[in-house]
Amino acid sequence: MAAPSAALPMLLPSRAPPSSLDADVKMAWRPKRNLEIPNPPPPEDPRLIEMDMARQLADGKPVKKVRPRRTVDYGGGLGRWALLRKMRPNSTYVPYLRPAPPYIIDLLPPKAYPENPSTSLCTKFVHTSTNKIRCPVNCVVWTPEARRILTGSTSGEFTLWNGLTFNFETILQAHDSAVRTMKFTHSGAFLASADQSGVIKYFQPNMNNLTAWTGHREAIRGLSFSPDDNRFATASDDSTIRIWSFEEQRAERTLTGHGWDVKCVEWHPTKGLLVSGSKDNMIKFWDPRTGTVLSTLHYHKNTVQALAWSPNGNLVASASRDQTVRVFDIRAMKELRLLKGHKKEVCSVTWHPFHPILVSGGSEGAILHWDLSSSSEPPATQSASHQPGPRATLSQAHDSNVWSLTFHPLGHILVSASNDHTTRFWCRERPGDATSVFSGGGEKPPEITDTSGQDEDEEAMVPGFGFGAGGGGGGWWGKEEDRGEGGVPQSSSYGGGPGGGNYPPYGQSGPADTSDEAIPGIGGFEGSGSGAVSGRQNGPLPPQEEIFGSGTPGDGEGDWGRGRGRQRWGRGGGQRDGGGYGSRRNRY
């Protein structure tokens, strides 16, 4: 078949097509405006700052440092996506995201990129939030409307942080011992929490305590609601799992079968199926109706510390002290992936709400992102021990165990809670950010935090609550790093990075909100052994006025030891009077 293109008929006039490459170059469009990346705003005039401080002193008010607060605002992206869905030519069209920082305004929510998981790697540090009374943070959850973050600490306190600016909102002494787990119902109408003493409590969203009772004789490590919220399951160190009627607060069944402490339990998102992990290295699947064991998986070589169902309910991920994360397919009841990359035990695991991305946190303080999409599926002939490593690594996300990870329901922010007394927020990279250091494992977050927000009078005098602690953080569906607005990691789809299959670069930690107080826990631990913890541990808490009234932390808060594994210790304390939840300025 004669195929010279010159033989094809020319349908355009002879003058229309360029006669040469030179002519083609001359005809090409060239930009004439906005040729440079926008300059950052100019620094504030120090003289104006001094005048403002002098004015505050003259008025008899305490001098406060005023600084702009970074935020990860999802409103613009959602508005653009809603408009695009009405006007796009077909159901899969998404505009090309150019690899340059100014195009951050074109970044859409993760759900807009169903075929591109690289838009959901939350590796840029945004903010660190730290309480003034410092102690390990054991669990973290988003409130039902996804505008706030609720953390539970070893001191038995609930702390509420703003999910947009990451500043302190309020604090509540919820338990007398360390909070070990807490979950909102699927409807968002109630919160259930459990502590080191085996006490279970119900709260309303305004943090009004409804009821409390002793559910287990030992510490409760896990709690999970059924899909219809009528029941929930608890896992305890007494080696049992109990299924409770939510309304009646009555134990319906006790599941026995594990040979040691049960560290986690998760109810299937849509089915009558429970999965539990234990110190006996086993993962068991249970029928909650009959209380019988359906299947037992013995793949891990050490304690199973965390479990998480994938959003579609087909996969379950497990994190273990044997330094591995394993993913099982319940349809075949077989191991799908063996994920190796942590240098120490793995403490927490969570899934992205839209993409097949798994995030795990380890006791070395690292947060790893694993891409389980089909594009990275290992060959059938490849052994599990040689499967691909993590897609993104935040090797210095925290200074100690990462006890809990959770994604924002939109998938653009990851929140991590750690044994180093901090809650950190991580978001997506800016497209084409040349300052990212992704390949190096991420930079260590700044060692300075902002607690000035805890001294504000508006937040001080609510009954049952103390002064707040501001902090910095940024987030995603599970963990770390610095960003001012949810940016997307650089990938081949953005045109960034050399080589094929290039990964998004890590975000460089920018100048976080700073003050004169160092982040607690850095350099303050005696090692990773599970020895006794120093500092105030036992006995009733002092009056609230002594703790929060002066606005300064006590002398003994910085010497909390760091236990290996789940050996977290809490200060005993009396229940503070509950009150209206939130300050006069920021009602929940």
XYZ file of C-alpha atoms in Angstrom:
588
model
C 0.000 0.000 0.000
C 1.624 3.198 -1.158
C 1.704 5.369 1.877
C 3.694 8.544 1.354
C 1.823 11.291 3.151
C 2.757 13.713 0.360
C 0.503 11.749 -1.993
C -2.558 12.502 0.113
C -4.773 15.291 -1.172
C -4.194 18.688 0.463
C -7.478 20.145 1.611
C -6.036 23.479 2.787
C -4.883 26.338 0.629
C -1.248 26.147 -0.350
C -0.411 29.242 1.721
C -1.950 27.832 4.921
C 0.526 25.140 5.989
C 3.996 26.425 6.976
C 6.613 25.857 4.369
C 9.379 25.015 6.885
C 10.168 24.405 10.516
C 11.428 27.958 10.894
C 8.086 29.264 9.793
C 6.388 26.876 12.224
C 8.450 28.258 15.113
C 7.629 31.809 14.157
C 3.922 31.015 14.113
C 3.972 29.334 17.541
C 2.257 31.148 20.404
C 4.506 32.603 23.050
C 3.371 33.933 26.438
C 3.951 37.632 27.011
C 2.644 38.016 30.594
C 3.146 36.257 33.906
C 6.464 34.877 32.798
C 7.877 34.590 36.324
C 6.686 32.778 39.424
C 4.938 35.264 41.746
C 7.153 36.781 44.410
C 6.342 36.087 48.069
C 4.706 38.897 50.034
C 7.161 41.423 51.501
C 8.155 40.994 55.149
C 6.365 43.049 57.748
C 7.928 46.327 58.808
C 9.625 45.708 62.199
C 8.836 49.252 63.265
C 5.113 48.608 62.882
C 5.447 45.433 64.934
C 7.265 47.319 67.699
C 4.605 50.021 67.723
C 1.881 47.404 68.016
C 3.662 45.699 70.930
C 4.143 49.055 72.680
C 0.448 49.802 72.226
C -0.485 46.468 73.816
C 1.811 47.166 76.771
C 0.306 50.612 77.218
C -3.158 49.089 77.335
C -2.049 46.646 80.037
C -2.531 43.587 77.820
C -0.034 40.748 77.474
C 2.071 41.065 74.346
C 1.122 38.492 71.706
C 3.059 37.630 68.622
C 0.931 38.060 65.526
C 1.768 35.884 62.568
C -0.193 34.640 59.571
C -1.427 31.079 59.984
C -1.098 28.598 57.164
C -4.152 26.728 56.026
C -5.154 24.000 53.615
C -8.348 25.362 52.126
C -10.326 22.818 50.116
C -13.148 25.239 49.244
C -11.613 26.538 46.015
C -10.895 23.087 44.618
C -14.367 21.820 45.439
C -15.969 24.830 43.773
C -13.912 24.362 40.628
C -14.701 20.668 40.518
C -18.449 21.233 40.967
C -18.366 23.689 38.073
C -16.259 21.352 35.943
C -18.634 18.444 36.448
C -21.448 20.485 34.914
C -19.461 21.902 32.010
C -16.927 19.236 31.025
C -17.331 17.549 27.639
C -17.433 14.006 29.059
C -17.592 12.263 32.407
C -13.861 11.534 32.612
C -12.427 14.850 31.457
C -10.031 16.552 33.883
C -7.855 19.501 32.815
C -4.133 18.873 32.577
C -2.396 20.057 35.736
C 0.694 21.989 34.696
C 3.854 21.285 36.744
C 4.356 24.783 38.134
C 3.484 26.207 41.580
C 1.171 28.958 40.253
C -1.165 26.244 38.967
C -1.982 25.184 42.515
C -5.297 26.948 41.931
C -6.155 24.280 39.343
C -5.633 21.418 41.802
C -8.875 19.508 42.313
C -9.893 17.205 45.212
C -8.486 13.644 45.125
C -11.832 12.245 43.968
C -11.429 14.144 40.695
C -8.403 11.987 39.797
C -9.726 8.408 40.103
C -6.978 6.979 37.894
C -4.080 8.899 39.428
C -3.210 7.891 43.007
C -0.148 10.157 42.983
C -2.480 13.093 43.639
C -3.208 11.654 47.071
C 0.272 11.294 48.553
C 0.171 13.605 51.556
C 3.840 14.232 52.096
C 4.083 17.975 52.697
C 4.272 19.086 56.314
C 1.786 21.766 57.300
C 1.540 22.134 61.051
C 2.376 20.680 64.462
C -0.185 20.935 67.262
C 0.931 20.401 70.846
C -0.842 20.668 74.179
C 0.719 22.747 76.910
C 0.323 19.830 79.291
C 2.385 17.455 77.215
C 1.799 13.749 76.994
C 1.628 11.093 74.267
C -1.303 11.297 71.839
C -2.851 7.851 71.399
C -5.732 8.322 68.966
C -7.043 10.898 66.529
C -10.347 11.167 64.626
C -12.050 13.732 62.411
C -15.354 15.028 63.724
C -18.408 14.039 61.635
C -18.571 17.327 59.723
C -14.792 17.027 59.016
C -14.010 20.551 60.201
C -12.198 19.612 63.392
C -9.760 17.023 64.710
C -10.322 15.311 68.050
C -7.338 13.723 69.816
C -7.198 11.481 72.872
C -4.096 11.537 75.046
C -2.409 9.555 77.786
C -3.593 12.136 80.324
C -7.218 11.185 79.606
C -7.943 14.467 77.846
C -9.786 15.168 74.600
C -8.298 18.059 72.641
C -10.125 19.702 69.752
C -8.125 21.299 66.922
C -9.411 23.345 64.021
C -9.148 21.307 60.809
C -8.633 24.342 58.570
C -6.076 26.464 60.446
C -4.956 23.703 62.868
C -5.107 25.917 65.945
C -6.361 24.908 69.376
C -10.074 25.144 70.062
C -10.794 23.474 73.405
C -9.822 20.718 75.822
C -11.797 18.361 78.063
C -10.780 15.937 80.814
C -12.791 13.023 79.438
C -11.265 9.991 81.204
C -9.433 9.293 84.449
C -6.792 7.205 82.680
C -5.183 7.123 79.251
C -7.586 7.270 76.289
C -6.819 4.221 74.164
C -9.432 4.355 71.411
C -12.408 6.410 70.265
C -14.786 6.281 67.324
C -17.736 8.296 66.067
C -20.805 6.412 64.954
C -21.324 6.292 61.197
C -24.246 8.674 61.595
C -22.061 11.125 63.529
C -24.592 11.378 66.359
C -22.403 9.914 69.129
C -18.804 9.291 70.125
C -17.685 6.202 72.036
C -14.308 6.096 73.771
C -12.456 3.644 75.990
C -9.465 3.934 78.281
C -6.649 2.103 80.030
C -8.916 1.105 82.930
C -11.474 -0.638 80.690
C -14.083 2.137 81.035
C -16.356 2.884 78.048
C -17.987 6.308 77.702
C -20.528 7.847 75.338
C -20.348 11.493 74.296
C -22.521 13.711 72.177
C -20.811 15.767 69.437
C -20.794 18.742 71.834
C -18.761 16.531 74.216
C -21.533 16.161 76.757
C -20.844 12.887 78.589
C -23.917 10.643 78.441
C -22.860 7.501 80.281
C -19.883 5.494 81.483
C -19.384 1.902 82.615
C -16.621 -0.657 82.998
C -16.605 -2.890 79.931
C -13.427 -4.925 80.548
C -11.247 -5.612 83.547
C -8.133 -4.587 81.598
C -7.248 -1.919 79.053
C -9.467 -1.633 75.974
C -7.296 -1.370 72.856
C -9.831 -1.211 70.045
C -13.424 -0.150 69.382
C -15.474 -0.357 66.188
C -19.120 0.215 65.271
C -21.323 -2.020 63.153
C -22.560 -0.570 59.838
C -25.980 0.289 61.324
C -24.501 1.722 64.585
C -26.728 -0.517 66.719
C -23.753 -2.461 68.071
C -20.054 -2.015 68.595
C -17.148 -4.317 69.396
C -14.325 -3.778 71.883
C -10.947 -5.526 72.075
C -9.129 -5.795 75.376
C -5.915 -6.928 77.001
C -7.986 -9.588 78.795
C -7.741 -11.564 75.496
C -11.461 -11.191 74.710
C -13.634 -9.276 72.267
C -17.073 -8.150 73.399
C -20.034 -7.104 71.275
C -22.232 -4.484 72.916
C -25.721 -3.195 72.250
C -25.231 0.527 71.860
C -28.589 1.656 73.251
C -28.781 -0.856 76.086
C -25.065 -0.660 77.001
C -25.226 -4.410 77.439
C -22.721 -7.057 76.393
C -24.413 -9.383 73.908
C -21.483 -11.714 73.286
C -17.958 -12.374 74.449
C -15.663 -13.745 71.745
C -12.873 -15.939 73.078
C -10.229 -17.568 70.932
C -7.144 -15.405 71.077
C -4.410 -16.663 73.343
C -3.135 -13.264 74.444
C -3.961 -9.538 74.506
C -6.265 -8.456 71.674
C -4.791 -5.235 70.318
C -7.286 -4.220 67.643
C -10.732 -5.002 66.272
C -12.471 -3.641 63.168
C -16.034 -4.194 61.960
C -16.492 -4.633 58.214
C -17.842 -1.404 56.646
C -20.940 -3.099 55.178
C -21.158 -6.720 56.394
C -21.594 -8.695 59.603
C -17.910 -9.541 59.876
C -15.287 -8.733 62.484
C -11.513 -8.910 62.191
C -9.199 -8.824 65.187
C -5.454 -8.835 65.765
C -3.676 -10.063 68.862
C -0.402 -10.400 70.702
C -0.537 -14.101 69.784
C 0.474 -12.992 66.230
C -2.862 -14.103 64.754
C -5.587 -12.367 62.775
C -9.049 -13.834 63.295
C -12.292 -13.269 61.395
C -15.499 -13.590 63.437
C -19.211 -13.951 62.807
C -20.716 -11.439 65.263
C -24.121 -13.175 65.153
C -22.885 -16.525 66.461
C -19.565 -15.504 68.017
C -17.655 -18.179 66.101
C -14.288 -17.923 64.367
C -14.654 -18.036 60.591
C -10.967 -18.039 59.708
C -7.550 -17.551 61.273
C -4.503 -16.078 59.497
C -1.085 -16.726 60.982
C 1.265 -14.774 58.740
C 2.842 -12.288 61.165
C 5.778 -13.227 63.393
C 4.966 -10.743 66.153
C 2.084 -8.800 67.711
C -0.568 -7.508 65.307
C -0.940 -3.888 66.447
C -3.409 -2.360 63.972
C -5.955 -3.379 61.337
C -7.861 -1.389 58.718
C -10.528 -2.308 56.156
C -10.254 -0.832 52.701
C -13.159 1.499 51.769
C -14.720 -1.147 49.523
C -14.391 -3.844 52.203
C -12.512 -6.331 50.007
C -9.086 -5.875 51.580
C -7.848 -5.705 55.135
C -4.416 -4.325 56.058
C -2.520 -5.368 59.181
C 0.424 -3.700 60.930
C 2.702 -5.745 63.146
C 5.695 -5.520 65.428
C 7.556 -7.760 62.963
C 8.182 -4.541 60.940
C 5.829 -5.514 58.108
C 2.447 -4.485 56.750
C 0.377 -7.191 55.101
C -2.699 -6.833 52.915
C -5.210 -9.695 52.705
C -7.997 -10.235 50.189
C -10.976 -11.659 52.081
C -12.584 -12.912 48.862
C -9.843 -15.545 48.570
C -8.692 -15.296 52.211
C -5.103 -15.013 50.975
C -2.264 -12.592 51.376
C -2.248 -10.030 48.573
C 0.802 -7.941 49.490
C 3.711 -8.053 51.901
C 4.976 -4.516 52.460
C 8.468 -4.135 53.907
C 10.043 -0.761 54.547
C 9.788 0.079 58.236
C 12.973 -0.178 60.281
C 11.109 -0.882 63.514
C 7.701 -2.157 64.539
C 4.622 -0.819 62.723
C 2.103 0.851 65.049
C -0.719 2.181 62.848
C -2.247 1.822 59.391
C -5.006 3.545 57.415
C -6.440 3.657 53.881
C -7.046 6.616 51.618
C -10.810 7.159 51.148
C -10.699 7.124 47.311
C -7.407 5.719 46.058
C -5.718 2.348 46.696
C -3.119 3.995 48.910
C -2.175 2.601 52.297
C -0.354 4.668 54.933
C 1.503 3.132 57.872
C 3.280 4.629 60.861
C 6.186 3.041 62.706
C 7.834 3.258 66.100
C 10.877 4.932 64.529
C 8.605 7.895 63.742
C 8.383 7.202 59.997
C 5.248 7.398 57.874
C 5.205 5.329 54.683
C 2.780 5.573 51.744
C 2.146 2.382 49.782
C 0.579 2.440 46.316
C -1.512 -0.699 45.740
C -2.928 0.351 42.362
C -2.903 -2.124 39.484
C -0.142 -0.169 37.729
C 2.251 -1.194 40.484
C 0.984 -4.779 40.751
C 3.981 -7.122 41.057
C 4.292 -9.952 38.513
C 2.692 -13.233 39.487
C 6.115 -14.896 39.432
C 7.604 -12.349 41.826
C 7.992 -13.482 45.419
C 6.413 -11.505 48.212
C 9.809 -10.647 49.674
C 10.812 -8.785 46.477
C 7.715 -6.670 46.014
C 8.019 -2.908 45.462
C 8.864 -0.622 48.355
C 6.897 2.377 49.589
C 5.776 4.985 47.086
C 6.634 7.775 49.530
C 8.622 7.819 52.763
C 8.556 10.372 55.563
C 11.446 9.001 57.566
C 11.465 11.776 60.171
C 7.784 12.525 60.490
C 7.863 12.098 64.279
C 10.453 11.455 66.959
C 8.696 8.428 68.413
C 5.907 5.909 67.782
C 3.158 7.016 65.401
C 0.155 5.690 67.317
C -2.662 6.808 65.020
C -3.254 7.965 61.441
C -6.401 9.236 59.764
C -7.314 10.892 56.464
C -9.721 13.743 55.985
C -12.892 12.370 54.328
C -11.974 14.297 51.165
C -8.547 12.637 51.139
C -6.452 15.809 50.923
C -5.085 15.899 54.494
C -3.421 13.282 56.662
C -3.248 13.597 60.451
C -0.757 11.704 62.599
C -0.691 11.331 66.391
C 2.510 10.329 68.093
C 4.226 9.315 71.297
C 6.374 12.460 70.947
C 3.387 14.487 72.309
C 2.494 16.046 68.942
C -0.299 15.909 66.386
C 0.924 16.703 62.887
C -0.907 17.557 59.699
C 0.254 16.648 56.182
C -1.112 17.623 52.782
C -0.464 17.089 49.095
C 2.519 18.605 47.326
C 2.333 21.675 45.152
C 2.542 20.685 41.482
C 6.047 21.194 40.135
C 7.500 22.427 43.425
C 11.254 22.591 42.830
C 11.993 22.864 46.555
C 10.565 19.436 47.336
C 12.944 16.825 48.670
C 10.753 13.801 48.181
C 13.498 11.398 47.163
C 15.394 12.055 50.364
C 12.637 10.730 52.577
C 11.239 14.061 53.613
C 12.717 16.697 55.854
C 12.428 16.738 59.609
C 9.565 19.052 60.650
C 10.627 22.259 62.393
C 11.510 21.864 66.055
C 9.458 24.900 67.073
C 5.771 25.050 67.754
C 3.238 27.716 68.566
C 1.288 27.509 71.803
C 0.292 31.146 72.017
C -3.325 30.340 71.199
C -3.764 28.695 74.594
C -3.513 31.988 76.470
C -6.431 33.710 74.810
C -9.027 34.908 77.295
C -11.889 33.957 75.009
C -10.958 30.276 75.357
C -9.964 30.236 78.988
C -13.029 30.346 81.162
C -15.359 27.707 79.747
C -16.258 25.311 82.609
C -14.514 21.992 82.278
C -11.983 23.222 79.765
C -8.550 24.776 80.086
C -6.465 27.032 77.970
C -5.735 25.658 74.520
C -2.529 24.845 72.791
C -1.911 26.036 69.313
C 0.303 24.106 67.043
C 1.164 23.427 63.494
C 0.171 20.663 61.201
C -1.126 19.812 57.818
C -2.793 16.791 56.606
C -4.190 14.169 54.406
C -5.917 10.780 54.865
C -3.272 9.675 57.321
C -0.050 11.640 57.865
C 2.623 14.356 57.571
C 4.499 17.188 56.047
C 4.434 20.861 55.296
C 2.120 22.769 52.999
C 0.212 25.962 52.768
C -2.477 24.579 50.448
C -3.134 21.014 49.426
C -0.663 20.474 46.615
C -0.137 17.433 44.474
C 3.028 15.373 44.529
C 4.996 15.651 41.354
C 4.615 12.635 39.139
C 4.984 11.656 35.530
C 1.414 12.754 34.938
C 2.399 16.266 35.976
C 5.481 16.257 33.800
C 7.787 16.524 36.774
C 10.832 14.558 37.750
C 13.384 12.711 35.653
C 13.126 9.150 34.506
C 10.239 6.835 33.936
C 7.796 6.076 36.707
C 9.074 9.043 38.645
C 7.570 9.561 42.071
C 6.259 12.803 43.443
C 8.932 14.770 45.259
C 8.709 15.272 48.951
C 7.691 18.646 50.209
C 10.338 20.651 51.899
C 9.332 21.718 55.344
C 8.687 25.403 55.141
C 8.974 27.822 58.022
C 6.248 26.557 60.316
C 4.465 28.710 62.839
C 7.169 29.536 65.303
C 7.519 30.662 68.858
C 10.061 30.281 71.602
C 8.820 26.904 72.813
C 10.436 23.756 71.423
C 8.351 20.761 70.431
C 8.189 18.455 73.462
C 9.767 15.045 73.265
C 12.704 15.937 71.000
C 15.783 14.668 72.752
C 13.781 14.174 75.909
C 13.403 10.411 75.818
C 15.645 7.962 77.555
C 15.544 5.414 74.756
C 13.123 2.938 73.309
C 13.056 0.486 76.163
C 9.825 -0.280 77.921
C 11.038 0.767 81.337
C 9.146 2.810 83.885
C 8.033 6.247 82.865
C 9.113 9.201 84.915
C 7.071 12.275 85.550
C 3.614 12.607 87.075
C 1.738 9.371 86.521
C -0.375 8.455 89.501
C -2.750 10.210 91.838
C -5.398 12.815 91.143
C -4.759 15.726 88.844
C -4.210 19.094 90.521
C -7.002 21.661 90.213
C -7.586 22.997 86.743
C -6.541 26.493 87.777
C -3.099 25.256 88.808
C -2.590 23.522 85.482
C -3.907 26.143 83.099
C -4.270 29.309 85.129
C -0.728 30.606 84.744
C -0.528 29.760 81.070
C 2.805 27.996 81.598
C 3.453 24.269 81.706
C 4.552 22.650 84.924
C 8.080 21.596 85.674
C 7.501 17.876 85.230
C 5.793 17.702 81.860
C 8.888 17.285 79.700
C 10.264 14.111 81.234
C 7.794 11.547 79.958
C 9.550 8.337 79.032
C 8.932 6.675 75.746
C 7.845 3.071 75.963
C 8.409 0.576 73.208
C 5.329 -0.833 71.533
C 2.023 -0.118 73.228
C 3.420 0.489 76.704
C 1.940 3.975 77.065
C 1.348 5.409 80.486
C -1.164 7.974 81.641
C -1.531 10.317 84.533
C -4.444 9.473 86.758
C -6.873 12.259 87.300
C -10.313 13.117 88.497
C -13.101 13.818 86.089
C -13.462 17.482 85.349
C -16.894 18.966 85.226
C -18.246 18.843 81.706
C -19.603 21.979 80.218
C -20.581 23.533 76.943
C -18.192 22.314 74.293
C -16.067 25.009 72.723
C -15.258 28.598 73.519
C -17.570 31.549 73.199
C -15.800 32.346 69.969
C -15.668 28.896 68.388
C -18.747 26.894 69.320
C -18.568 23.290 68.133
